[in-house]
């Protein structure tokens, strides 16, 4: 089985546990010093992304395009824009990503094309009513479909534009240089399936379906969420299930919850979808210091089919959209988060996460904790892991699409090109200047936001409850404190956050969990046992807790009756030797507690982490010497060395017969 096929052939529900990293090729790293990021540069930074702990990369459009809408105006669906490299570069990138067990999601922009696409150029010159002309939607009048809203209100006055070559109006839901495809034409369906086969056949793990609610037009409707759209998605999904098991569709449907849920179908349309309405309400709740906006929108969200998953995000490449809020809420958000009118665009706010939160470290941690805790898989926008700033003076949404800040070197370490050649200037705002705020600096500082993000991702990945668990709000007497429980099988995680800038106390109703002991996930410190009465929590400003509610209060060695710890591994066995894998979080502490050679059994192990992995060649197989940092609940930490190697089932059993503790993991 090829490496590309192997990644997608694992758990078919992999997207439920995914931590997704969104990036644009042009913005990440320049591999050929022309001022524009490319696939060669991205390949060089895959180790950084692997160490960050993310599991999936979502790439913005990289196809040939006039780039009038940052690549969403596609002129050729079967190639790579020459600024970003070649198809050979893309294939190598895909191979290198899969070697690191990083899945790749790309864009399938099927609502519209560029007006430079060969289809449109052929259509505008073809006779009216011909198959070529019918690739797009035409009219002799701009008065049709008047109930459809105009999405880009700052740039377009109508959804119709006149084409002098065709001598007719063409339909577009976005920019006038992006004509909408005609999905009433069976030939368009065939083209979409051909495109899908091309990219999924190459090994892409998922496709984001851009602007999916707007595929069809019908008179007397708002031309959104029509039954015909869902019928087409079912057709597309059936094709994927039949030919590409284990792949994923992601719906970009900026709709109210009851409409967005429809894009899951009965589990037979999209696998995942963004939960757009939750995002602005996270900011509202934080600014209002009140949990109501979060509880209210999640209470309005209908249940989704079991195989499906929401995707949660704080920011992305577009504006912070305020379409799915009331007029009153929109006015409030603009007033408190975009006082400068230049920070506003369309119905949203064009700012990054850190500037929105006033570069307040406590707020950044709190919002990311909510992102990692709410039902769904989190999406991190490139640069937000270090708190990058923005520049809304650049126009459109370019202010949140500036070069990644790698170091204090020229051009923020993004490129060695002449600074005037950069596709966009780097951030030089004093508060977010690249000479201070960059990956290199934060990697050296264990107290940095980058290190905190790595730890948060690693901790989240150890618990299936975050990605697959149910959610139940916990009643409390303080509206400024939000509390809920995520539960999956034997895991129960209590999440408590203080939305206030002041210290708060809350009485939580945890009667359903009486007898359990809260254990803080980061430190493994045990708190007071939960009783039938209200549980008291005190939180400093913008503080948060992740607490495992454990029934058992005694130490468990984590092994089976045979003296082995069972782990599920995809790919090479050595992939368990990373800080983010449960081997480091659970198997190592369990083994150390019982190992005869481990001297300090008087103290309670709080955490064991793999500080370094040294390969040792011998006997025809590669073994490893692990440098393990062991921290305790009492006193200073220790460093220990542990040799590990892989043994097949028969050899492992012989080792166990000779010494029951000589093998600690069954893969």
XYZ file of C-alpha atoms in Angstrom:
667
model
C 0.000 0.000 0.000
C 1.361 3.421 -0.898
C 2.126 5.987 1.771
C -0.618 8.275 0.404
C -3.196 5.497 0.500
C -2.064 4.312 3.933
C -2.875 7.585 5.667
C -6.445 7.699 4.403
C -6.963 3.982 5.029
C -6.886 4.325 8.812
C -9.773 5.270 11.085
C -12.633 6.434 8.799
C -13.659 8.899 11.525
C -10.199 10.459 11.785
C -11.642 13.942 11.373
C -13.366 13.656 14.759
C -9.987 13.720 16.518
C -8.313 16.108 14.087
C -6.521 19.316 15.019
C -6.546 21.284 11.764
C -4.036 23.938 10.728
C -5.142 26.358 8.022
C -2.515 28.008 5.821
C -1.997 29.638 2.450
C 0.987 28.409 0.441
C 2.007 31.951 -0.467
C 2.023 33.052 3.183
C 3.976 30.278 4.871
C 7.566 30.016 3.614
C 9.375 31.036 0.440
C 11.556 28.207 -0.840
C 12.971 29.913 -3.945
C 13.393 33.507 -2.708
C 10.992 35.174 -5.132
C 8.955 36.801 -2.343
C 6.067 34.317 -2.528
C 5.593 31.188 -0.427
C 5.592 27.884 -2.293
C 5.351 24.123 -1.850
C 9.127 23.753 -1.560
C 9.050 26.152 1.361
C 6.091 24.414 2.970
C 7.903 21.074 2.800
C 10.779 22.619 4.771
C 8.355 23.599 7.546
C 6.501 20.295 7.890
C 8.637 19.325 10.887
C 7.495 22.509 12.635
C 3.849 21.607 11.997
C 4.407 18.035 13.159
C 6.027 19.284 16.382
C 3.175 21.732 16.925
C 0.968 18.666 17.204
C -1.590 19.373 14.491
C -2.866 16.381 12.546
C -4.352 17.904 9.403
C -3.312 20.693 7.023
C -5.977 22.706 5.213
C -4.517 24.474 2.173
C -6.205 27.504 0.643
C -6.508 27.465 -3.180
C -3.214 26.993 -5.001
C -4.557 26.573 -8.531
C -3.785 28.779 -11.565
C -5.754 31.983 -11.081
C -5.724 35.730 -11.837
C -5.617 36.056 -8.024
C -8.268 38.754 -7.889
C -9.863 36.878 -4.964
C -6.750 35.298 -3.452
C -7.090 32.165 -5.565
C -10.795 31.507 -5.120
C -11.184 32.701 -8.715
C -9.882 29.505 -10.308
C -8.806 29.450 -13.959
C -7.617 25.809 -14.072
C -8.687 23.077 -11.646
C -5.982 20.606 -12.689
C -2.740 22.391 -12.016
C -0.688 24.448 -9.564
C -0.201 28.201 -9.857
C 3.385 28.729 -11.061
C 4.043 31.105 -8.142
C 3.618 28.133 -5.780
C 5.505 25.470 -7.731
C 4.569 22.541 -9.937
C 2.411 19.437 -9.740
C 5.601 17.525 -8.976
C 6.167 19.832 -5.974
C 2.612 19.219 -4.791
C 2.987 15.447 -5.056
C 6.228 15.594 -3.081
C 4.553 17.778 -0.454
C 1.687 15.293 -0.161
C 4.140 12.426 0.244
C 6.183 14.258 2.883
C 3.061 15.268 4.819
C 1.780 11.702 4.836
C 5.173 10.432 6.027
C 4.577 12.557 9.123
C 0.984 11.292 9.483
C -0.310 14.737 8.529
C -3.487 14.588 6.470
C -4.120 17.148 3.741
C -7.373 18.944 2.938
C -7.584 21.087 -0.203
C -10.266 23.295 -1.767
C -12.981 22.227 -4.200
C -14.380 25.592 -5.292
C -17.379 24.532 -7.362
C -19.858 27.390 -6.934
C -17.977 29.638 -9.362
C -14.875 29.967 -11.510
C -12.746 32.882 -12.665
C -14.019 34.734 -15.702
C -10.623 33.757 -17.191
C -11.451 30.048 -17.017
C -11.613 28.358 -20.433
C -15.191 27.277 -19.702
C -16.366 30.867 -19.311
C -14.406 32.132 -22.289
C -15.996 29.402 -24.389
C -19.453 29.991 -22.888
C -19.556 33.721 -23.564
C -18.776 33.098 -27.238
C -21.145 30.161 -27.691
C -24.712 30.450 -28.934
C -27.468 30.942 -26.385
C -28.930 27.595 -25.374
C -25.871 25.607 -26.473
C -24.236 23.116 -24.064
C -21.128 25.307 -23.843
C -23.134 28.443 -22.981
C -25.096 26.522 -20.338
C -22.017 25.968 -18.168
C -23.007 29.272 -16.526
C -26.232 31.071 -15.574
C -27.368 33.724 -18.078
C -30.281 36.124 -18.373
C -31.545 38.905 -20.599
C -32.524 40.885 -17.496
C -30.947 41.547 -14.080
C -34.351 41.329 -12.404
C -34.376 37.570 -11.755
C -33.794 36.079 -8.277
C -34.332 39.404 -6.522
C -34.707 37.726 -3.120
C -31.070 36.544 -3.115
C -28.897 38.651 -0.833
C -25.716 40.341 -2.014
C -22.840 38.837 -0.024
C -20.027 41.287 -0.835
C -22.018 44.426 -0.155
C -18.932 46.667 -0.053
C -17.974 45.733 -3.615
C -21.041 44.593 -5.570
C -24.404 46.260 -6.130
C -26.031 43.306 -7.864
C -25.683 39.554 -8.337
C -25.886 40.097 -12.118
C -23.198 41.545 -14.410
C -23.404 42.395 -18.108
C -21.079 40.598 -20.502
C -20.672 42.470 -23.800
C -19.334 39.410 -25.626
C -22.282 37.185 -24.716
C -24.637 40.148 -24.945
C -26.318 38.888 -21.753
C -26.153 39.101 -17.959
C -24.358 36.377 -15.985
C -25.091 35.387 -12.368
C -22.532 35.637 -9.560
C -23.024 35.372 -5.808
C -19.594 36.828 -5.064
C -17.379 39.130 -7.154
C -18.392 40.047 -10.691
C -15.251 38.345 -12.000
C -16.478 35.038 -10.506
C -19.394 33.751 -12.627
C -21.454 30.985 -11.008
C -21.560 27.557 -12.628
C -24.937 26.217 -13.765
C -25.707 23.092 -11.776
C -28.829 22.437 -13.800
C -26.410 21.334 -16.518
C -25.459 17.616 -16.209
C -22.122 18.395 -17.883
C -21.173 20.544 -14.897
C -21.826 17.575 -12.586
C -19.513 15.456 -14.725
C -16.787 18.114 -14.565
C -17.023 18.285 -10.760
C -16.702 14.518 -10.378
C -13.745 14.513 -12.783
C -12.001 17.151 -10.649
C -12.748 15.219 -7.477
C -11.288 12.035 -8.975
C -8.136 13.881 -10.009
C -7.256 15.170 -6.524
C -8.539 12.300 -4.409
C -6.900 9.848 -6.763
C -3.634 11.615 -6.026
C -4.107 11.005 -2.289
C -5.727 14.155 -0.898
C -7.527 13.259 2.344
C -10.334 15.797 2.234
C -11.964 18.553 0.217
C -13.452 21.777 1.535
C -16.581 22.615 -0.438
C -16.462 26.390 -0.739
C -19.710 28.434 -0.739
C -21.750 25.238 -0.934
C -25.216 26.722 -0.087
C -25.344 28.724 -3.342
C -25.147 26.065 -6.068
C -28.676 26.405 -7.453
C -31.023 29.309 -8.240
C -34.801 29.227 -8.086
C -37.259 32.071 -8.536
C -39.182 33.010 -5.398
C -36.390 31.831 -3.062
C -33.247 33.374 -1.591
C -31.264 30.885 -3.717
C -29.660 29.281 -0.660
C -29.953 25.798 0.859
C -32.210 24.534 -1.923
C -33.246 20.847 -2.086
C -31.394 20.477 -5.384
C -28.130 21.394 -3.643
C -28.577 18.623 -1.097
C -29.465 16.121 -3.825
C -26.227 16.954 -5.640
C -24.187 16.592 -2.435
C -25.678 13.144 -1.829
C -24.612 12.186 -5.348
C -21.087 13.497 -4.753
C -20.822 11.755 -1.370
C -21.982 8.417 -2.804
C -19.198 8.654 -5.384
C -16.593 9.308 -2.687
C -17.841 6.500 -0.435
C -17.705 4.073 -3.355
C -14.245 5.013 -4.601
C -12.360 6.790 -1.784
C -13.281 5.403 1.655
C -11.767 7.308 4.545
C -11.825 10.692 2.781
C -13.688 13.730 4.044
C -15.954 16.534 2.793
C -15.958 19.849 4.663
C -18.936 22.148 4.095
C -18.416 25.890 4.164
C -22.009 26.868 4.891
C -22.260 30.210 6.673
C -25.829 29.596 7.827
C -27.923 29.468 10.967
C -27.580 26.142 12.823
C -30.798 24.586 11.543
C -29.716 25.243 7.930
C -26.060 24.300 8.440
C -27.044 20.957 9.989
C -28.801 20.032 6.750
C -25.410 19.744 5.021
C -24.732 16.590 7.008
C -27.875 15.049 5.500
C -28.523 11.711 7.169
C -24.799 11.174 7.362
C -24.764 10.929 3.566
C -23.698 14.457 2.536
C -20.736 16.257 4.150
C -18.703 14.626 6.905
C -17.889 17.939 8.595
C -19.101 21.544 8.549
C -18.010 24.811 10.108
C -20.172 26.029 12.970
C -20.162 29.670 11.908
C -22.712 31.024 14.438
C -20.673 29.848 17.447
C -17.589 31.876 16.520
C -18.872 35.465 16.973
C -20.679 34.448 20.150
C -17.428 33.375 21.760
C -16.218 36.955 21.347
C -19.563 38.305 22.553
C -19.504 36.150 25.680
C -15.958 37.241 26.498
C -16.706 40.941 26.077
C -20.065 40.769 27.881
C -18.542 38.550 30.590
C -21.606 36.346 30.305
C -21.972 32.688 29.290
C -25.432 33.184 27.735
C -24.389 33.761 24.081
C -22.487 30.440 24.025
C -25.176 28.416 25.780
C -27.922 29.984 23.683
C -26.392 29.211 20.272
C -25.425 25.655 21.226
C -28.933 25.057 22.575
C -30.245 26.204 19.177
C -27.993 23.697 17.385
C -29.840 20.481 16.452
C -28.106 17.129 16.930
C -26.061 15.838 14.022
C -25.640 12.270 12.682
C -23.140 10.172 14.638
C -20.484 9.940 11.889
C -20.481 13.726 11.393
C -18.528 16.487 13.092
C -18.596 20.241 13.558
C -15.426 22.227 12.940
C -14.785 25.094 15.360
C -12.592 28.115 14.670
C -11.708 31.485 16.140
C -10.298 33.180 13.043
C -9.486 32.375 9.436
C -8.412 33.979 6.154
C -11.657 35.936 5.773
C -13.251 38.595 7.912
C -14.769 37.696 11.278
C -18.181 37.213 9.721
C -21.222 38.772 11.392
C -23.836 37.428 9.000
C -25.275 34.880 11.404
C -26.043 37.311 14.241
C -28.910 39.708 14.854
C -28.646 43.360 13.827
C -28.300 44.339 17.473
C -25.513 41.808 18.031
C -23.729 42.982 14.880
C -23.803 46.597 16.060
C -22.435 45.511 19.440
C -19.583 43.491 17.915
C -18.573 46.321 15.605
C -18.642 48.802 18.456
C -16.458 46.784 20.828
C -14.147 44.959 18.395
C -13.861 47.349 15.418
C -14.110 50.896 16.649
C -12.038 52.008 13.673
C -14.364 51.772 10.619
C -11.367 50.761 8.497
C -11.253 47.476 10.410
C -14.694 46.583 9.023
C -15.473 44.953 5.696
C -18.728 43.625 4.246
C -20.633 42.315 7.297
C -17.563 41.549 9.351
C -14.283 42.578 10.957
C -10.920 42.083 9.228
C -8.669 41.472 12.206
C -6.581 38.597 13.553
C -7.122 36.838 16.851
C -4.462 38.602 18.951
C -5.446 42.182 18.003
C -9.110 41.342 18.571
C -8.206 40.268 22.104
C -5.941 43.282 22.710
C -2.930 40.964 22.749
C -4.000 39.814 26.211
C -2.271 36.480 26.934
C -4.952 35.357 29.389
C -7.716 36.029 26.863
C -5.779 34.213 24.149
C -5.412 31.133 26.319
C -9.056 31.270 27.386
C -10.399 31.520 23.830
C -8.151 28.725 22.610
C -9.231 26.588 25.550
C -12.842 27.080 24.459
C -11.846 26.268 20.870
C -10.258 22.995 21.997
C -13.101 22.139 24.393
C -16.367 22.738 22.517
C -17.956 19.906 20.507
C -16.118 19.535 17.236
C -12.611 19.583 15.800
C -10.572 22.798 16.185
C -9.109 24.785 13.285
C -6.048 26.967 13.969
C -5.226 29.772 11.543
C -1.534 30.027 10.686
C 0.345 32.461 12.935
C -2.281 32.472 15.667
C -0.176 29.971 17.618
C 2.362 32.775 18.148
C -0.149 35.643 18.376
C 0.593 37.338 15.041
C -0.747 40.810 14.383
C -2.470 42.248 11.300
C -2.521 45.285 9.009
C -6.028 46.227 7.911
C -4.658 49.199 5.964
C -3.653 46.759 3.218
C -7.214 46.535 1.926
C -9.720 43.719 1.421
C -8.755 40.806 3.728
C -5.019 41.039 2.994
C -4.318 42.391 6.477
C -4.775 38.894 7.964
C -2.814 37.170 5.165
C 0.670 38.588 5.729
C 3.874 36.450 5.735
C 4.403 33.995 8.575
C 6.892 35.374 11.110
C 9.659 32.803 11.527
C 12.552 34.859 12.911
C 13.946 38.347 13.399
C 15.885 37.995 10.143
C 15.019 40.007 7.025
C 11.394 39.618 5.906
C 10.608 37.877 9.214
C 12.611 34.862 8.034
C 9.871 34.188 5.472
C 12.015 34.952 2.410
C 15.474 36.134 1.432
C 14.039 38.149 -1.456
C 14.284 41.907 -1.761
C 11.620 43.175 0.702
C 9.957 45.055 -2.153
C 9.255 41.731 -3.908
C 7.174 40.250 -1.084
C 3.581 39.463 -2.065
C 2.566 41.506 1.024
C 4.672 43.468 3.526
C 5.528 41.889 6.875
C 4.043 43.246 10.107
C 6.049 46.131 11.591
C 3.461 47.383 14.074
C 5.525 47.942 17.270
C 3.356 45.618 19.342
C 3.465 42.746 16.827
C 6.771 43.494 15.059
C 8.366 40.407 13.545
C 11.694 41.148 15.265
C 10.035 40.444 18.611
C 7.118 38.200 17.740
C 8.328 35.176 15.773
C 8.641 31.401 15.951
C 12.369 31.387 16.693
C 11.992 33.579 19.781
C 9.010 31.657 21.086
C 10.649 28.276 20.596
C 13.377 29.400 22.990
C 10.894 30.579 25.618
C 9.008 27.782 27.370
C 6.549 30.379 28.695
C 5.605 31.577 25.206
C 2.208 31.244 23.544
C 3.722 28.752 21.088
C 4.773 26.415 23.889
C 1.390 26.805 25.569
C -0.371 25.946 22.298
C 1.772 22.834 21.842
C 0.944 21.693 25.353
C -2.761 22.373 24.925
C -2.887 20.432 21.654
C -0.927 17.506 23.120
C -3.204 17.385 26.159
C -6.362 17.538 24.063
C -5.191 14.695 21.827
C -4.863 12.372 24.810
C -8.615 12.424 25.455
C -11.177 11.180 22.931
C -13.895 12.997 24.866
C -12.907 16.335 23.314
C -13.406 15.137 19.750
C -16.065 12.463 20.158
C -17.760 13.079 23.483
C -21.199 14.337 24.382
C -21.622 17.756 25.968
C -23.705 18.690 28.991
C -23.820 22.170 30.496
C -23.340 22.322 34.263
C -25.675 24.585 36.200
C -23.975 27.231 38.311
C -24.948 30.320 40.246
C -22.501 32.684 38.476
C -23.299 33.744 34.897
C -19.701 34.799 34.372
C -18.493 31.218 34.759
C -19.186 28.691 31.997
C -18.998 25.003 32.879
C -19.767 21.864 30.914
C -18.816 18.186 30.833
C -17.495 16.321 27.775
C -18.027 12.565 28.121
C -16.962 9.620 25.991
C -16.959 6.021 27.199
C -15.032 6.115 30.517
C -13.697 9.668 30.012
C -15.424 12.616 31.642
C -13.816 16.050 31.316
C -15.177 19.010 33.269
C -14.393 22.319 31.536
C -14.693 25.489 33.627
C -13.847 28.974 32.322
C -14.046 32.427 33.865
C -15.230 34.934 31.251
C -14.622 37.862 33.603
C -11.648 40.158 34.043
C -12.119 39.734 37.795
C -11.697 36.761 40.120
C -14.925 34.771 40.336
C -16.373 32.041 42.537
C -19.111 29.681 41.406
C -21.183 26.910 42.944
C -21.502 24.116 40.388
C -24.159 21.428 40.456
C -22.079 18.268 40.037
C -24.451 15.942 41.869
C -24.499 13.585 38.872
C -20.753 13.097 39.376
C -20.728 12.683 43.156
C -17.932 10.415 44.332
C -15.575 11.362 41.503
C -12.335 13.239 41.993
C -11.425 16.126 39.633
C -7.877 15.739 38.296
C -6.360 18.754 36.502
C -5.222 17.554 33.079
C -2.034 19.600 32.765
C -0.582 19.043 36.238
C -2.412 15.818 37.175
C -3.103 17.417 40.551
C -6.121 15.965 42.345
C -8.739 18.307 43.770
C -11.375 17.754 46.433
C -13.798 14.898 45.838
C -17.205 15.850 44.437
C -20.024 15.513 46.960
C -23.787 15.672 46.591
C -23.724 19.332 47.583
C -22.663 22.147 45.250
C -19.009 22.117 44.232
C -17.118 25.355 44.849
C -14.637 26.625 42.282
C -12.637 29.831 42.409
C -11.031 31.215 39.272
C -8.653 34.115 38.728
C -9.388 36.524 35.834
C -9.897 34.657 32.528
C -8.827 31.401 34.172
C -9.851 27.952 32.972
C -9.786 24.338 34.136
C -9.694 21.032 32.314
C -10.603 18.483 34.980
C -10.904 14.733 34.499
C -13.670 13.388 36.740
C -12.200 10.101 37.917
C -14.154 7.536 39.885
C -11.093 5.618 40.997
C -8.855 7.381 43.505
C -6.058 4.759 43.599
C -3.112 4.677 41.236
C -3.619 2.329 38.294
C -0.528 0.943 36.598
C -2.339 1.142 33.242
C -1.336 -2.345 32.135
C -3.243 -5.479 31.201
C -3.155 -8.663 33.268
C -0.297 -9.812 31.043
C 1.846 -6.842 32.069
C 1.450 -4.950 28.818
C -0.041 -1.590 27.916
C -2.155 -1.723 24.758
C -1.810 1.040 22.171
C -3.404 1.554 18.766
C -0.780 2.688 16.244
C -1.165 3.802 12.633
C 1.978 3.735 10.489
C 5.453 3.089 11.889
C 5.680 1.867 15.503
C 8.163 4.647 16.276
C 5.357 7.197 15.808
C 4.413 6.537 19.456
C 7.685 8.140 20.563
C 6.306 11.689 20.427
C 5.193 13.959 23.212
C 1.622 14.134 21.862
C 1.043 10.348 21.770
C -0.674 8.589 24.660
C 2.466 6.460 25.056
C 4.197 9.461 26.680
C 1.137 10.525 28.650
C -0.027 7.170 29.987
C 2.159 4.161 29.186
C 5.442 5.713 30.351
C 4.212 6.833 33.805
C 2.482 3.472 34.239
C 5.674 1.600 33.392
C 7.938 3.744 35.560
C 5.737 3.188 38.616
C 6.360 -0.562 38.358
C 9.914 -0.730 36.963
C 12.300 -2.296 39.500
C 15.176 -0.050 38.406
C 13.215 3.169 38.865
C 14.487 4.405 42.215
C 12.169 7.173 43.423
C 8.878 5.385 44.037
C 8.210 7.422 47.179
C 7.039 10.376 45.116
C 3.948 10.505 42.882
C 4.703 10.868 39.180
C 2.917 13.884 37.795
C 4.075 13.715 34.189
C 6.641 11.930 32.026
C 7.693 13.539 28.760
C 10.071 12.453 25.997
C 12.748 15.161 25.849
C 14.821 13.497 23.121
C 14.848 10.362 20.963
C 18.226 8.892 19.975
C 18.282 6.110 17.333
C 20.543 3.127 18.066
C 21.416 0.790 15.181
C 22.044 -2.863 15.904
C 20.813 -6.350 15.151
C 19.332 -5.252 11.852
C 16.619 -3.179 13.542
C 16.485 0.350 14.859
C 16.058 0.789 18.592
C 15.842 4.079 20.458
C 17.269 5.558 23.617
C 14.666 7.842 25.145
C 15.635 10.812 27.303
C 12.665 11.145 29.656
C 11.919 14.098 31.898
C 9.949 12.942 34.946
C 8.134 15.522 37.059
C 6.582 14.785 40.435
C 3.887 16.267 42.588
C 6.549 16.690 45.251
C 10.045 18.064 44.698
C 12.340 18.491 41.715
C 12.179 16.667 38.395
C 14.430 13.811 37.232
C 15.925 12.770 33.908
C 16.071 9.055 33.074
C 17.249 7.031 30.062
C 15.088 4.225 28.677
C 16.001 1.933 25.733
C 13.035 0.819 23.638
C 12.693 -1.440 20.605
C 9.986 -3.152 18.604
C 9.341 -6.867 18.958
C 6.775 -8.899 17.041
C 4.089 -10.880 18.837
C 6.071 -14.114 19.250
C 9.251 -12.403 20.399
C 7.306 -10.163 22.752
C 5.662 -13.176 24.384
C 9.046 -14.834 24.900
C 10.322 -11.660 26.548
C 7.309 -11.540 28.825
C 7.775 -15.166 29.801
C 11.368 -14.395 30.749
C 10.630 -11.060 32.443
C 7.008 -9.885 32.783
C 8.060 -6.215 32.724
C 10.468 -6.334 29.803
C 7.818 -5.179 27.333
C 5.376 -2.434 28.151
C 3.294 -1.833 25.046
C 1.268 -4.075 22.769
C 0.839 -2.306 19.403
